[in-house]
Coordinates of C-alpha atoms and ligand atoms in Angstrom, one line a residue:
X1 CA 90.0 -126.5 -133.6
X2 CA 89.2 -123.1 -134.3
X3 CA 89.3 -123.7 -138.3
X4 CA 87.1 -126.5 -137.4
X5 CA 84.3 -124.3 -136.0
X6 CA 84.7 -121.8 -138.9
X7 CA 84.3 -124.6 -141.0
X8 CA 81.0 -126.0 -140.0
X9 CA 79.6 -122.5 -139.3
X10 CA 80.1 -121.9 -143.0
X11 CA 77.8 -124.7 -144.1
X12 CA 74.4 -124.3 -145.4
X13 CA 71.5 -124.7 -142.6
X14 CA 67.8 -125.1 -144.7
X15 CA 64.9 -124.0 -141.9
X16 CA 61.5 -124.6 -143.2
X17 CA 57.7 -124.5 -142.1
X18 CA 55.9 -127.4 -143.1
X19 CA 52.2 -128.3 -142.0
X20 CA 51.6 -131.6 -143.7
X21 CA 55.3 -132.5 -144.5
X22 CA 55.2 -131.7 -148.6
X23 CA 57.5 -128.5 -148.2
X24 CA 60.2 -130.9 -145.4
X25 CA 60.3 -133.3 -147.9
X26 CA 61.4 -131.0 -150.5
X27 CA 64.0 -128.5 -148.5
X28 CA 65.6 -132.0 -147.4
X29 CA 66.0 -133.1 -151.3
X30 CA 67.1 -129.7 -151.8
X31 CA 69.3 -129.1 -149.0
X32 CA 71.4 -132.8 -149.3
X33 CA 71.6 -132.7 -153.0
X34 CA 73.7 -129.5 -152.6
X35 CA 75.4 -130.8 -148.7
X36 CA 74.8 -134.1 -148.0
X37 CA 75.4 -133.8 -144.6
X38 CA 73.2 -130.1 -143.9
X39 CA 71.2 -130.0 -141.4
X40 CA 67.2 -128.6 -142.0
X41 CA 65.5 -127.3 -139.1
X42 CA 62.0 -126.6 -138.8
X43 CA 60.8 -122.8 -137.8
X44 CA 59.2 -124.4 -134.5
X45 CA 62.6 -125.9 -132.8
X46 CA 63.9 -124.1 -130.0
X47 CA 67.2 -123.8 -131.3
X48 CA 66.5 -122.4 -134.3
X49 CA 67.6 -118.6 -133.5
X50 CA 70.9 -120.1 -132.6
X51 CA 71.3 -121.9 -136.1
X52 CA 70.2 -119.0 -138.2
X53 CA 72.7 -116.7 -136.3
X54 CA 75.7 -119.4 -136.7
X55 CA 75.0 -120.2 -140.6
X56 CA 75.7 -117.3 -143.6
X57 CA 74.0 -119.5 -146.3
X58 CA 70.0 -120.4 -146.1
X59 CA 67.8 -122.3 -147.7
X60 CA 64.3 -121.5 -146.7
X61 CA 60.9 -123.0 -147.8
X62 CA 57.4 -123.1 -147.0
X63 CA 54.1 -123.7 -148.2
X64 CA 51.7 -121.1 -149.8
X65 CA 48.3 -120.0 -148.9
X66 CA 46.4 -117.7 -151.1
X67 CA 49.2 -116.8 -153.1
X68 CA 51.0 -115.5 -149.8
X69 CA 53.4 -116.4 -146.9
X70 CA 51.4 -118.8 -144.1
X71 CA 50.8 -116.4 -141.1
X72 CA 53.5 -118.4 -139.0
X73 CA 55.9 -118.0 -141.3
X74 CA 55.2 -114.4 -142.1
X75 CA 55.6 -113.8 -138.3
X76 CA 58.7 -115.7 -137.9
X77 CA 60.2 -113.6 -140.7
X78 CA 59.2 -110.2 -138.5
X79 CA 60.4 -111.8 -135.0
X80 CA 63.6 -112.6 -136.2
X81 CA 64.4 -110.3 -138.9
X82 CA 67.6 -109.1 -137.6
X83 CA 69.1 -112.6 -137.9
X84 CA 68.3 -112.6 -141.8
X85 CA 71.0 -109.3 -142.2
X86 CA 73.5 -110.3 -145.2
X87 CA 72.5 -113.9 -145.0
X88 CA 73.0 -115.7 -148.5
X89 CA 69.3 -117.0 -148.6
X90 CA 67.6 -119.3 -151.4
X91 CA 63.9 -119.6 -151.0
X92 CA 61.6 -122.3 -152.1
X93 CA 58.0 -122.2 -152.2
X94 CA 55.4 -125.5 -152.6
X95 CA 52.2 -125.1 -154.0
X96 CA 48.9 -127.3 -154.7
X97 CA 49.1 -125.9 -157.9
X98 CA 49.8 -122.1 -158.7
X99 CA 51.2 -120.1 -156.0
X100 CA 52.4 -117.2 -158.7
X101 CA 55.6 -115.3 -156.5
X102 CA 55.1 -117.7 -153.6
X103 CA 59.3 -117.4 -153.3
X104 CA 58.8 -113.8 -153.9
X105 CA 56.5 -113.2 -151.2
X106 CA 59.7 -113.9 -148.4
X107 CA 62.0 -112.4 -150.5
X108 CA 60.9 -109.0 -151.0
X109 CA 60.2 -109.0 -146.6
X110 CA 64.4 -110.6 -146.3
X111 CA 65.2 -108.2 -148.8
X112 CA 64.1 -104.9 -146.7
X113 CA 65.9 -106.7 -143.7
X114 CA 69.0 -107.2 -145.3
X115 CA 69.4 -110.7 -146.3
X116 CA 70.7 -111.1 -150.0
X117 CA 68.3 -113.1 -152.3
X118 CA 70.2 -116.0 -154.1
X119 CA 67.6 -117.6 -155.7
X120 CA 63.8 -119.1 -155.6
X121 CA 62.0 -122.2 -156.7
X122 CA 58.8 -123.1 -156.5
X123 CA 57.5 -126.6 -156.1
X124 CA 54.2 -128.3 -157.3
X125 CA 52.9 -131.3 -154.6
X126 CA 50.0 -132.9 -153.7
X127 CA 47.5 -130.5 -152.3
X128 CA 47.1 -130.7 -148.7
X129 CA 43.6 -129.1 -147.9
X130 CA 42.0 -132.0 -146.7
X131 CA 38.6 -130.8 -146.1
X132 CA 38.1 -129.5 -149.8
X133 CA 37.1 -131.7 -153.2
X134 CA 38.6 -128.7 -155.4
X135 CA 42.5 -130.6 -155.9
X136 CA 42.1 -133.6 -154.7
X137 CA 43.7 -136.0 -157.7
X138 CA 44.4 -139.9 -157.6
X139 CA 47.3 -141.9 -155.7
X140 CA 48.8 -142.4 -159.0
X141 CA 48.3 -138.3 -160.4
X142 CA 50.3 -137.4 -156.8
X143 CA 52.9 -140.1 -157.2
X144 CA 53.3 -138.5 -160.7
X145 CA 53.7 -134.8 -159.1
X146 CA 56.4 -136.1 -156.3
X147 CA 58.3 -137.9 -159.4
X148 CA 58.0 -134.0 -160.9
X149 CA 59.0 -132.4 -158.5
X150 CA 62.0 -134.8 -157.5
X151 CA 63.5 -134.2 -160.7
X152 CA 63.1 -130.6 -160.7
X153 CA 64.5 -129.8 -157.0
X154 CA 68.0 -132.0 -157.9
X155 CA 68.1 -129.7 -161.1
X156 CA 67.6 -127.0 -159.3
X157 CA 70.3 -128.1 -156.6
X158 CA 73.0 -128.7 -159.2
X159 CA 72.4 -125.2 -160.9
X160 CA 72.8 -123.6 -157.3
X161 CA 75.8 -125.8 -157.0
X162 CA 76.8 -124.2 -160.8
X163 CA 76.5 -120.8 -159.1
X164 CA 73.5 -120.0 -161.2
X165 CA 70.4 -120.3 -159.1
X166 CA 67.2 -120.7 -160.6
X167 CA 65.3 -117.0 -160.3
X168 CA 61.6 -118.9 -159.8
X169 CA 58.9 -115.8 -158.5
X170 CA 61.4 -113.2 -157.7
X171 CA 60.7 -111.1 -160.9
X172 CA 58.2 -108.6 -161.4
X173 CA 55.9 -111.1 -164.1
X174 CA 55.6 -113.5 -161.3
X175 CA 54.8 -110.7 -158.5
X176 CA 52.0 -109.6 -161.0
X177 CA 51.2 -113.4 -161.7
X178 CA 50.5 -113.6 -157.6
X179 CA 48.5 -110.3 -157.1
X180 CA 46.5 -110.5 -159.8
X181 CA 46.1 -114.5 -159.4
X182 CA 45.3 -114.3 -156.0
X183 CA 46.6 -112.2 -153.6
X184 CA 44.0 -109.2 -154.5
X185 CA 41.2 -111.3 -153.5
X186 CA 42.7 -113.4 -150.7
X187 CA 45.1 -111.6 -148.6
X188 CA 42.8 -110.9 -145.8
X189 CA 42.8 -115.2 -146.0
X190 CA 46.3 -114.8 -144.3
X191 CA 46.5 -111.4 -142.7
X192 CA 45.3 -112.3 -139.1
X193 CA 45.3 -116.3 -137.7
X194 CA 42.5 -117.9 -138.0
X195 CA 39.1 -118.5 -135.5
X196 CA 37.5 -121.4 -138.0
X197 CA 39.1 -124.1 -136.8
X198 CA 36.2 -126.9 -135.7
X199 CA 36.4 -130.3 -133.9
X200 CA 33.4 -132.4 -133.8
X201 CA 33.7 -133.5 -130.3
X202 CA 31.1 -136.3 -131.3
X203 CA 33.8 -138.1 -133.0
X204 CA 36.7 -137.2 -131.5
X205 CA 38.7 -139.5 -129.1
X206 CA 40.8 -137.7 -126.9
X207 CA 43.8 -139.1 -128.4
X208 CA 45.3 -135.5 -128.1
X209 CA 47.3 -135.7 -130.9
X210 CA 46.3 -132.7 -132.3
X211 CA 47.2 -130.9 -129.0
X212 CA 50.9 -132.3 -129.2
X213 CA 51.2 -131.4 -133.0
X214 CA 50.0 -127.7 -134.1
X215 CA 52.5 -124.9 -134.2
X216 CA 50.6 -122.5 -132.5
X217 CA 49.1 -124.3 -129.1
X218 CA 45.9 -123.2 -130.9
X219 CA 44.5 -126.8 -129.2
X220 CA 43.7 -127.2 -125.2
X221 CA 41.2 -129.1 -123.3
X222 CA 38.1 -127.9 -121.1
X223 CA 35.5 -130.1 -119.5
X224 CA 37.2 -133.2 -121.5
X225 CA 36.9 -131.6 -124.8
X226 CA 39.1 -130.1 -127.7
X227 CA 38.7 -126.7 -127.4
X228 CA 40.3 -124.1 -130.3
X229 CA 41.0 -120.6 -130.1
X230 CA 41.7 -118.0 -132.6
X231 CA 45.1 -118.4 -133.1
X232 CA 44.9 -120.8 -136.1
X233 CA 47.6 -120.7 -138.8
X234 CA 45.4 -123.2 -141.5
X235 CA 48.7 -125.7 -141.5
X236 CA 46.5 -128.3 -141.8
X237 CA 48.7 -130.7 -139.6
X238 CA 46.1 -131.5 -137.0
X239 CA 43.4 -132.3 -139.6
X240 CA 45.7 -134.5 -141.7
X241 CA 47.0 -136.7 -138.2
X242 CA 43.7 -137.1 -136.8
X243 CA 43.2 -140.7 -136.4
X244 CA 38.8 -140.1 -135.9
X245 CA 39.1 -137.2 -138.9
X246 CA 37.1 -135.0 -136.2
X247 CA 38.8 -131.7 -137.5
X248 CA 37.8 -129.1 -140.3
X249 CA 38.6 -126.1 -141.3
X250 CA 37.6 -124.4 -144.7
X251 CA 35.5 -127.7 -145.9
X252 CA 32.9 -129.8 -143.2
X253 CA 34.3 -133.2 -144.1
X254 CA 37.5 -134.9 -144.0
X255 CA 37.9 -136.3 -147.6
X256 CA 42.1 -136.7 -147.9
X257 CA 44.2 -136.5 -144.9
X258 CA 47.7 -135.4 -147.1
X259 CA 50.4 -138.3 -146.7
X260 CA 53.4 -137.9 -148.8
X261 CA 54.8 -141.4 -148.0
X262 CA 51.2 -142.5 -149.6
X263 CA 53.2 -141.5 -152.8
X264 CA 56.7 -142.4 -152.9
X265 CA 58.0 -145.8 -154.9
Ligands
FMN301 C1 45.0 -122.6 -146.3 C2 45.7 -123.1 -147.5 C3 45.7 -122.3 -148.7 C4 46.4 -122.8 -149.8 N1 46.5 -122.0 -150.9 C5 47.1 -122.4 -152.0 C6 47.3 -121.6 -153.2 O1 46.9 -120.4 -153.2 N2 47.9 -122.1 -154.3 C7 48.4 -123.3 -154.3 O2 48.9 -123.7 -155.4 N3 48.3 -124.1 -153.2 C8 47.7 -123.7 -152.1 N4 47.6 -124.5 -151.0 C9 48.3 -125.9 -151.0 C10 49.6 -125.9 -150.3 O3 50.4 -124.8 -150.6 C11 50.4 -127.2 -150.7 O4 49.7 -128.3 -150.6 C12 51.7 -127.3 -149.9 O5 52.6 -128.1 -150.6 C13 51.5 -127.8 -148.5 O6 52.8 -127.9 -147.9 P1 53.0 -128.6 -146.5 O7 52.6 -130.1 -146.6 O8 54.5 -128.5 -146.3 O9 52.2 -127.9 -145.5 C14 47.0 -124.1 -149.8 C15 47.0 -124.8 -148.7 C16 46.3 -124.3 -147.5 C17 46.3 -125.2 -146.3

């Protein structure tokens, strides 16, 4: 019995923030490539202190914004940093496009706390910003990115598997790639949550559903309308489920809500 605990507290646990679901999908085809039978867990579950204590190896992923860490995720990182001491942790990174050291950005914070840094990868998907033209591509561009990005997450799981982890924005060339990219001009983007968020109560139907679903109770109702605060992350989860596309953020439109099942088979 006891080498039976031992045993399963020695398998790999893959915990990941994920607003529109492109950076779940790819942990899980990450994570049971390497274990079929890991578990992923997202930052948000209650139990997930718990987990992080009870597993040595990590895979953690998220998506980039501005060439940095999601405020969320940076925040999770400094609430719980004593959990990440001499954890094994691999990091992935998704991106609509260039993200420079996305993987970099949480290793260099585990780093300071202890953790040691096995590897990064970082993966390409659909872009999720649904309120912006800038890169929005077709059904069959996107199906052509997941296909991509399949193939290059199962290579990547077999060279962790060879002991030799891919190294994807830990070096110095990508840290540069992400300052100078990015990260110069946008990191006040992710410094503090956000106060932008806007429903158009004029089309909304008190379905709610946005309540139920953001990560940071940024949502509540007064006088029988969606009310926002300022604690805004810019996942993009309530914009992409809302059924009357009443939310914005960044954009004033709804033009793609992001749906990664739109682009599998
Ligand atoms: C506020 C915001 C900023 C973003 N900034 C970048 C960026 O700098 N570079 C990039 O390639 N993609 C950027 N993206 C796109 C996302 O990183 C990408 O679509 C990601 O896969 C979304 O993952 P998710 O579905 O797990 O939330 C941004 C998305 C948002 C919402």
């Amino acid at each position: 019995m006891q080498n039976k605990i031992k045993e399963a507290k020695s398998n790999m646990l893959g915990i990941y923030f994920s607003g529109t679901g492109n950076t779940k999908y790819c942990i899980d085809k990450f994570v049971k490539n390497i274990e079929s039978d890991a578990k992923i867990l997202s930052i948000e579950s209650e139990n997930i202190k718990e987990e992080l204590l009870n597993n040595k190896d990590i895979v953690f992923a998220y998506p980039i914004y501005y060439s940095s860490l999601p405020k969320i995720v940076r925040d999770f990182i400094l609430n719980n940093k004593d959990l990440f001491k001499n954890k094994n942790v691999f990091i992935i990174a998704t991106m609509g496009l260039f993200s420079g050291d996305g993987a970099g950005c949480s290793a260099r914070i585990l780093k300071k706390y202890g953790a040691n840094i096995m590897g990064g990868l970082q993966v390409k998907m659909p872009d999720c910003i649904a309120d912006v033209k800038a890169l929005k591509r077709s059904k069959e561009e996107n199906k052509q990115i997941i296909l991509k990005a399949e193939s290059k997450i199962i290579n990547a799981a077999q060279k962790y598997k060879n002991n030799a982890p891919t190294k994807e924005g830990l070096s110095i060339i990508y840290h540069i790639a992400g300052l100078v990219g990015q990260r110069l001009w946008f990191y006040n983007k992710t410094k503090e949550y956000s106060s932008k968020l806007k429903v158009d109560n004029n089309k909304c139907t008190k379905c709610n559903r946005c309540i139920s679903l953001c990560p940071m109770n940024n949502l509540k109702v007064i006088d029988n309308k969606i009310n926002t605060k300022n604690k805004c992350t810019m996942c993009y989860r309530c914009i992409t489920n809302c059924p009357a596309k009443a939310i914005t953020l960044l954009g004033k439109n709804v033009i793609e809500q992001n749906n990664i099942n739109n682009y599998i088979n």
